[in-house]
Short mmCIF file of N, CA, C and O in Angstrom, two decimals:
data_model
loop_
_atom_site.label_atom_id
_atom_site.label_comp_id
_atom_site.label_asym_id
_atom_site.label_seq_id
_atom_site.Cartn_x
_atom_site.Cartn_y
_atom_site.Cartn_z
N UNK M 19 104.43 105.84 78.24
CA UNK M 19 104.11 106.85 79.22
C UNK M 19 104.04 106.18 80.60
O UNK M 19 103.41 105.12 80.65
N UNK M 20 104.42 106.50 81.36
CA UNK M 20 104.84 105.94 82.76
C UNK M 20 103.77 106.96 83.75
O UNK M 20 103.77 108.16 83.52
N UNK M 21 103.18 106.61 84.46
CA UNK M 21 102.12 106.62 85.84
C UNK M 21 103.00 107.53 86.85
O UNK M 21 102.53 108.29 87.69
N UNK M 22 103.94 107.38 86.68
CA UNK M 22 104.88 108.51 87.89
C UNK M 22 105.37 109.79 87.11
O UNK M 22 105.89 110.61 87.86
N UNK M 23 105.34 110.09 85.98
CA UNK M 23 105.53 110.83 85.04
C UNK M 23 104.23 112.10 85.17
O UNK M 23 104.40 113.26 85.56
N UNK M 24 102.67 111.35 84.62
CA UNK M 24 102.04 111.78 85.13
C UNK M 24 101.52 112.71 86.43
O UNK M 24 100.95 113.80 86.40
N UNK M 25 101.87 111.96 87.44
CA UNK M 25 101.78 112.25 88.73
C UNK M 25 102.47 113.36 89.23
O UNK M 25 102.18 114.31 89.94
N UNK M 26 103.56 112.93 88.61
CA UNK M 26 104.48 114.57 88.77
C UNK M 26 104.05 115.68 88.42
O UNK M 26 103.98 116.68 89.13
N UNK M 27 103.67 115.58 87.09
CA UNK M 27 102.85 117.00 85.86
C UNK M 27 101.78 117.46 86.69
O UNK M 27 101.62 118.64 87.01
N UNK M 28 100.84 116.20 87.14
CA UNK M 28 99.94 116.40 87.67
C UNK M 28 100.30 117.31 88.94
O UNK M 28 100.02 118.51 88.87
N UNK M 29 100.83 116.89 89.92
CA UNK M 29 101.33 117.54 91.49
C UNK M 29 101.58 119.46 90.92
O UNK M 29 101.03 120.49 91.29
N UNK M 30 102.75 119.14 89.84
CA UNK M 30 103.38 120.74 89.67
C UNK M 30 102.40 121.19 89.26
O UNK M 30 101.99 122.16 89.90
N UNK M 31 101.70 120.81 88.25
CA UNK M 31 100.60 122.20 88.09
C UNK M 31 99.44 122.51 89.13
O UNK M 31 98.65 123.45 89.04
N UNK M 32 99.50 121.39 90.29
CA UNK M 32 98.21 121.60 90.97
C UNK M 32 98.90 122.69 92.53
O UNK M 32 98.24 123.39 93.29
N UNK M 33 100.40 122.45 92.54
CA UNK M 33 101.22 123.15 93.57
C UNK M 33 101.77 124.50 92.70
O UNK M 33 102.21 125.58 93.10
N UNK M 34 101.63 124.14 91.82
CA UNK M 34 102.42 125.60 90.73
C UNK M 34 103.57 125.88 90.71
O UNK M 34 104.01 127.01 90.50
N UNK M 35 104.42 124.54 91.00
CA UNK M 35 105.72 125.00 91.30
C UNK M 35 106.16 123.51 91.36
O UNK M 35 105.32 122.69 91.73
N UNK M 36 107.64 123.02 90.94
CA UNK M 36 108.19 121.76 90.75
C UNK M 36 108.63 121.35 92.20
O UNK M 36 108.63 120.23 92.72
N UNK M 37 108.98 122.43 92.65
CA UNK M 37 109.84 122.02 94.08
C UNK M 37 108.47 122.29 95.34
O UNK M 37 108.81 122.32 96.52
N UNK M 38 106.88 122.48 94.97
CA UNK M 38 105.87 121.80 95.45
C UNK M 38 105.69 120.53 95.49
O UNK M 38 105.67 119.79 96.48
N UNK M 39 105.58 120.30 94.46
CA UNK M 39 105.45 118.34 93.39
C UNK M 39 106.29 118.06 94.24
O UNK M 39 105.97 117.21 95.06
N UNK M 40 107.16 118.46 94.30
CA UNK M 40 108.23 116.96 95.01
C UNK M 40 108.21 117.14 96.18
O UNK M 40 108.65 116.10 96.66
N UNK M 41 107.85 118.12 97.33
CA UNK M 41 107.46 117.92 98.58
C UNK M 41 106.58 117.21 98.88
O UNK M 41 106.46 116.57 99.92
N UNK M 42 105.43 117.30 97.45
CA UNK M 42 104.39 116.47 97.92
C UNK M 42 104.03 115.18 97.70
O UNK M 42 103.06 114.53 98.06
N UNK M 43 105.33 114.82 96.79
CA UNK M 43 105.95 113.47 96.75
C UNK M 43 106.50 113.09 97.45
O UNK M 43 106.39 111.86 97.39
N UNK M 44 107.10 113.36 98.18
CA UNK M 44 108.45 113.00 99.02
C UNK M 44 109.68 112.67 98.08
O UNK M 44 110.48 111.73 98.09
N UNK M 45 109.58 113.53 97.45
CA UNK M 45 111.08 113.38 96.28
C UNK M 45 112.08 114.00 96.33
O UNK M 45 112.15 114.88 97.19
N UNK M 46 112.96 113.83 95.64
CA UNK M 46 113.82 115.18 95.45
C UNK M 46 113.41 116.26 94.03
O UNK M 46 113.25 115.97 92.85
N UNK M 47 113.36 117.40 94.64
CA UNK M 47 113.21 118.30 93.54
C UNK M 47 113.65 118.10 91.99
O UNK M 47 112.84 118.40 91.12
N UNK M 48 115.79 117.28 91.41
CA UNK M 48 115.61 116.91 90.13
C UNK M 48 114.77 115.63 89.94
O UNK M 48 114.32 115.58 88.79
N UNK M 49 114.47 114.74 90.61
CA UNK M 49 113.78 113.53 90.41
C UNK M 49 112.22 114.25 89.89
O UNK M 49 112.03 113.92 88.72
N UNK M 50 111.44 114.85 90.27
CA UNK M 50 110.48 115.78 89.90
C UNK M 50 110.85 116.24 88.46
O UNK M 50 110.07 116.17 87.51
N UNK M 51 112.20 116.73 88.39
CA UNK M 51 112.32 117.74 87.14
C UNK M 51 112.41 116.58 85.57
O UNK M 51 112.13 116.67 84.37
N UNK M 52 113.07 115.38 86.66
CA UNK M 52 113.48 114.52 85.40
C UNK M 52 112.61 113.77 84.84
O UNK M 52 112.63 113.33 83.69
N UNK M 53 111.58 113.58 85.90
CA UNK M 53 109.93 112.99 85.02
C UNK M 53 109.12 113.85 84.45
O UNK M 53 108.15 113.61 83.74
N UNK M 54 109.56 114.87 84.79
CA UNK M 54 108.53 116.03 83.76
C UNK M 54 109.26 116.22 82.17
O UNK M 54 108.58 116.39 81.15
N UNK M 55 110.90 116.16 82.20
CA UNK M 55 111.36 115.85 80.92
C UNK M 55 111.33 115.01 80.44
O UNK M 55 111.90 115.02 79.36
N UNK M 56 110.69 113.79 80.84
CA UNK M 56 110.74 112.51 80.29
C UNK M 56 109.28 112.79 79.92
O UNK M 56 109.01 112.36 78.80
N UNK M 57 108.40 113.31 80.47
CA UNK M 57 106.82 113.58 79.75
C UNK M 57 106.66 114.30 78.35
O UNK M 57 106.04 113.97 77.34
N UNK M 58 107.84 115.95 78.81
CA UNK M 58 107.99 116.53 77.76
C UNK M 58 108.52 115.94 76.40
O UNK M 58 107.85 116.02 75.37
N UNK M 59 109.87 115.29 76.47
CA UNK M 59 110.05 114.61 75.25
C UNK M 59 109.21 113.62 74.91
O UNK M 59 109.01 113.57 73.69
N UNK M 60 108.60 112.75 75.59
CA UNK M 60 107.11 111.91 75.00
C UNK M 60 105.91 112.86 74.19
O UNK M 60 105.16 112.25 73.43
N UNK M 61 105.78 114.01 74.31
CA UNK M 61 104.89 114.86 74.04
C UNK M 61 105.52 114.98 72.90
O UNK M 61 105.09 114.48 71.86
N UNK M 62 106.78 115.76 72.99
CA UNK M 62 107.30 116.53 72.05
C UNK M 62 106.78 117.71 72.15
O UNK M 62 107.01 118.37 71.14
N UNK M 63 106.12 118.31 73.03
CA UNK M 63 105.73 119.63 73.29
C UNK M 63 106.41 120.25 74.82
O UNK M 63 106.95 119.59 75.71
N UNK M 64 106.19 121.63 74.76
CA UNK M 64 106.39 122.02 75.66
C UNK M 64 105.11 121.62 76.51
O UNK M 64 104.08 121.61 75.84
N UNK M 65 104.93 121.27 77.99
CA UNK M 65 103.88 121.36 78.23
C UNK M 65 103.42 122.06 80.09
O UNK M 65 102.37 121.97 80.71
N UNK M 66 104.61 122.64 80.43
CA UNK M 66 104.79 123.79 81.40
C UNK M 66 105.55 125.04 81.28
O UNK M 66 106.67 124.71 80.90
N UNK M 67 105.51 125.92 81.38
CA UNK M 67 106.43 127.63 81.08
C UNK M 67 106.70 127.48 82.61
O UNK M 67 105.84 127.19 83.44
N UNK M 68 108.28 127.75 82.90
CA UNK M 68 108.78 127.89 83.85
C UNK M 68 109.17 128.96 84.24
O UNK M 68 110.14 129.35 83.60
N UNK M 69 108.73 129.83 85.28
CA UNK M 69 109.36 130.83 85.50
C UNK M 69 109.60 131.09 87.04
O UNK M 69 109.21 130.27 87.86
N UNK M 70 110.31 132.35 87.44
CA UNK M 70 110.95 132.70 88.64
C UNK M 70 109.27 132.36 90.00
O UNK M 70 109.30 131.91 91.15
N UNK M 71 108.18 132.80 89.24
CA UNK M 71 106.87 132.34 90.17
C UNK M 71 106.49 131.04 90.47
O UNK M 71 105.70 130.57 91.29
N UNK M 72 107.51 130.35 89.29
CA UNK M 72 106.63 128.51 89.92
C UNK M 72 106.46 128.14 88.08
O UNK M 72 107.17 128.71 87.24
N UNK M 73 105.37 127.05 87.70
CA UNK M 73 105.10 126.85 86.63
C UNK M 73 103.83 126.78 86.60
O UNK M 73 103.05 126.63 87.54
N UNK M 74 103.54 126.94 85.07
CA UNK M 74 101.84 126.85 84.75
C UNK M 74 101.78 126.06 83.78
O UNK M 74 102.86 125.83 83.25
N UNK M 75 100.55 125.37 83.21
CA UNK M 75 100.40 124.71 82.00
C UNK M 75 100.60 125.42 80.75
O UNK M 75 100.45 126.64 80.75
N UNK M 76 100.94 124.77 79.65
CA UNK M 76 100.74 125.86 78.56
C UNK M 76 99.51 124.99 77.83
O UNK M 76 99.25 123.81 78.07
N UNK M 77 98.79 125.90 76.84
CA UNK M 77 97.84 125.00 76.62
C UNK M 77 97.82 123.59 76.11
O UNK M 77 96.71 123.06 75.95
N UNK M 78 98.97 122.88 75.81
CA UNK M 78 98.97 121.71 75.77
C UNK M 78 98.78 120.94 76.91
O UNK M 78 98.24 119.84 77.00
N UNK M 79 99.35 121.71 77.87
CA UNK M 79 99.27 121.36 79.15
C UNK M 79 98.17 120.94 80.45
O UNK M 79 97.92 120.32 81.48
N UNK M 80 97.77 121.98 79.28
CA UNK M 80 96.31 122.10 80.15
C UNK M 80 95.01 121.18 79.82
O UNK M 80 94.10 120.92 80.60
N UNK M 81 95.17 120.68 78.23
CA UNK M 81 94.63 119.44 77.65
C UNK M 81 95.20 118.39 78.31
O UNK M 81 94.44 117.58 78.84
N UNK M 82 96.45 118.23 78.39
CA UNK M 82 96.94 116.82 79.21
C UNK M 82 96.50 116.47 80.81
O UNK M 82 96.40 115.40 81.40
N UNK M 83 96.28 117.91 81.24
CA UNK M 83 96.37 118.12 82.54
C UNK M 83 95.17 117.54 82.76
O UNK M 83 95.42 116.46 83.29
N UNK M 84 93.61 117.71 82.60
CA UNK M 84 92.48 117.14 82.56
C UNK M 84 92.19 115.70 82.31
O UNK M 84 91.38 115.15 83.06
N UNK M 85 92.85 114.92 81.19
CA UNK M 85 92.95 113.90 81.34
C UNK M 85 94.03 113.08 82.00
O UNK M 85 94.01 111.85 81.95
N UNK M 86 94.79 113.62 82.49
CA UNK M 86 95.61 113.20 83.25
C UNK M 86 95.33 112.89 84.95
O UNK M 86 95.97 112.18 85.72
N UNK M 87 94.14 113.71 85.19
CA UNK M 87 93.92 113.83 86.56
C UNK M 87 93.08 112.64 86.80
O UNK M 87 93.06 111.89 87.78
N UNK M 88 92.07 112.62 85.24
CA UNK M 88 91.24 111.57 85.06
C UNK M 88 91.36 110.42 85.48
O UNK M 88 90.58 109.80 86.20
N UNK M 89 92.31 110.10 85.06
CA UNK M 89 93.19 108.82 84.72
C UNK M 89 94.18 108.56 85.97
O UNK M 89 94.72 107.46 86.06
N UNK M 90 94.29 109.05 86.46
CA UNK M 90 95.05 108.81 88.14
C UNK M 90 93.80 109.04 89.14
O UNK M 90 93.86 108.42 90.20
N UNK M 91 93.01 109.63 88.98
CA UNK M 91 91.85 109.12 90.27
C UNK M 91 91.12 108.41 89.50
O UNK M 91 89.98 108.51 89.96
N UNK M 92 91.08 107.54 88.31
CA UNK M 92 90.46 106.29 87.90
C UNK M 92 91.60 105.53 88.76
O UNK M 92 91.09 105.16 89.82
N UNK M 93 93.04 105.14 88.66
CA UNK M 93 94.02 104.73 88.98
C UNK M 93 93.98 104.58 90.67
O UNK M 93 94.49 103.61 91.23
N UNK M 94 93.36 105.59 91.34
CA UNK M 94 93.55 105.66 93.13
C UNK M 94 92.32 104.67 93.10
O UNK M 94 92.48 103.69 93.83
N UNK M 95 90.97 104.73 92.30
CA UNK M 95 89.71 103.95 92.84
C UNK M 95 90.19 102.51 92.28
O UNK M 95 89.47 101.60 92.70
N UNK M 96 90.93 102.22 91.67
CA UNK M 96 91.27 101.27 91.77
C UNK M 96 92.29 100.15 92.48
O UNK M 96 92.25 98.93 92.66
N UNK M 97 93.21 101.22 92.78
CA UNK M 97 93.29 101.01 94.20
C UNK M 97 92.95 100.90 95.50
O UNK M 97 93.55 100.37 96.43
N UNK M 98 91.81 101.51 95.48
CA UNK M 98 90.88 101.50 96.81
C UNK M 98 89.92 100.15 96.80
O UNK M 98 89.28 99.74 97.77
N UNK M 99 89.96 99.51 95.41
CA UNK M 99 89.40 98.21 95.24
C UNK M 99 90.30 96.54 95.86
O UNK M 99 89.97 95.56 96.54
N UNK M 100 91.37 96.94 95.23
CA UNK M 100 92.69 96.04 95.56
C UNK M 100 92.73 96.07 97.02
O UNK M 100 92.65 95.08 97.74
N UNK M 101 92.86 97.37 97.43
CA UNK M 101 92.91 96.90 99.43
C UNK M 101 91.55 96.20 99.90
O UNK M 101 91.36 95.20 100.60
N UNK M 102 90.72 97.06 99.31
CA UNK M 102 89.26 96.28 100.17
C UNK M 102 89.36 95.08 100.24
O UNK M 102 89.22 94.55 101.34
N UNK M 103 89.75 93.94 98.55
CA UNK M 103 89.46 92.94 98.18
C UNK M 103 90.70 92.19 99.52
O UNK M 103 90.58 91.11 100.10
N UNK M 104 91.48 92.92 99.63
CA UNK M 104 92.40 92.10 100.37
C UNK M 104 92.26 92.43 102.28
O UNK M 104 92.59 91.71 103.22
N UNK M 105 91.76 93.55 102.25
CA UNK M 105 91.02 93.36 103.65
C UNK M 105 89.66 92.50 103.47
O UNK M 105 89.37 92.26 104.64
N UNK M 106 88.99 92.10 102.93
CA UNK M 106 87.89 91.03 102.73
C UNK M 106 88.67 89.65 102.76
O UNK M 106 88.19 88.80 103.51
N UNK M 107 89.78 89.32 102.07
CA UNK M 107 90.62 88.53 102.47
C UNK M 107 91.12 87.90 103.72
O UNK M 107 91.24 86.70 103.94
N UNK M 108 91.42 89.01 104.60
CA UNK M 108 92.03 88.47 105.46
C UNK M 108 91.44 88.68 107.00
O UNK M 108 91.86 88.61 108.15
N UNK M 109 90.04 89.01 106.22
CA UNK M 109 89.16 89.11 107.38
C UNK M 109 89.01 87.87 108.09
O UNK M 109 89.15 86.91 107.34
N UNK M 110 88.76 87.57 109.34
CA UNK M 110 88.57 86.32 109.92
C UNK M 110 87.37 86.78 111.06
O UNK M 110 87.30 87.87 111.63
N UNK M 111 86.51 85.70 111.21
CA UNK M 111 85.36 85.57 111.31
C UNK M 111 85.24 84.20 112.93
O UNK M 111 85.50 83.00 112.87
N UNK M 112 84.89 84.80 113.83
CA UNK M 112 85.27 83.80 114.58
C UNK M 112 83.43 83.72 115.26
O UNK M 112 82.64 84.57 115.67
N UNK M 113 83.36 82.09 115.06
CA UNK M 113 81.88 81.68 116.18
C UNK M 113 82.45 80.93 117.13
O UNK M 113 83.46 80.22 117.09
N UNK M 114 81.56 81.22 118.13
CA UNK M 114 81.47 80.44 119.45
C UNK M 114 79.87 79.96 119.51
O UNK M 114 78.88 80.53 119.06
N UNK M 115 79.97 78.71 120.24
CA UNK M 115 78.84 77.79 120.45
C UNK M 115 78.95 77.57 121.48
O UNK M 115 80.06 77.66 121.99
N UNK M 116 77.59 77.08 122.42
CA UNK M 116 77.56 76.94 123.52
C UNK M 116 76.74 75.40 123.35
O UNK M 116 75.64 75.39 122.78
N UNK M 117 77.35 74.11 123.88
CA UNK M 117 76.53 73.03 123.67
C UNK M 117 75.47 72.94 124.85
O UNK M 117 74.98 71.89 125.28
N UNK M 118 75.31 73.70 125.10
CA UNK M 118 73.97 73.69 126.44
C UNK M 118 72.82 73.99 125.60
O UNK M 118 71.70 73.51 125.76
N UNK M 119 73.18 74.84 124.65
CA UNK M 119 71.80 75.26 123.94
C UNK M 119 71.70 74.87 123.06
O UNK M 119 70.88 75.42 122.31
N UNK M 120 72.45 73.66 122.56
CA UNK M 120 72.06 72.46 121.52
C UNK M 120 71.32 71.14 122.45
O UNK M 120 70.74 70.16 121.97
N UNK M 121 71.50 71.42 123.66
CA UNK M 121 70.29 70.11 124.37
C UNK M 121 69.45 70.25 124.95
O UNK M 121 68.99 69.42 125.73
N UNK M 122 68.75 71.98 124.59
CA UNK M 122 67.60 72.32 125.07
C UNK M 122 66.76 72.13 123.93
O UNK M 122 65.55 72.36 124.01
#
């Protein structure tokens, strides 16, 4: 199961519509369509009903959909760890001394 796969499922059902997901990816609309079939055949379920309004979960969908959201904002806070650690990194720290007030 692939993290961009996810993300996609995740986007369309939260935009309700595939060609949402991928605006809000910056994708192209089949690139959207082709990670959601690559989810579906991992499932082996259907796990969106597509129609002329957009898409919705079906209830498999809607089980995946919850832990799926889980699991990508576990995924963003851990990312928000990785930058800190590396802005703590490359923080630089500068002193100045004045030797006048080392011979008082």
């Amino acid at each position: 199961m692939r993290l961009r796969s996810l993300e996609a499922f995740c986007a369309a059902v939260e935009e309700g519509s595939i060609s949402g997901a991928a605006r809000r990816m910056y994708l192209a609309q089949p690139s959207v369509s082709e990670r959601l079939a690559e989810l579906e055949r991992e499932a082996r379920v259907p796990l969106l009903v597509r129609s002329r309004r957009g898409v919705e979960p079906t209830e498999q969908g809607r089980l995946l959909y919850e832990r799926a959201r889980r699991v990508l904002d576990e995924v963003e806070r851990v990312e928000e760890v990785l930058r800190s650690l590396r802005v703590r990194r490359e923080a630089r720290l500068y002193v100045a001394a004045s030797s006048t007030l080392g011979e008082h």
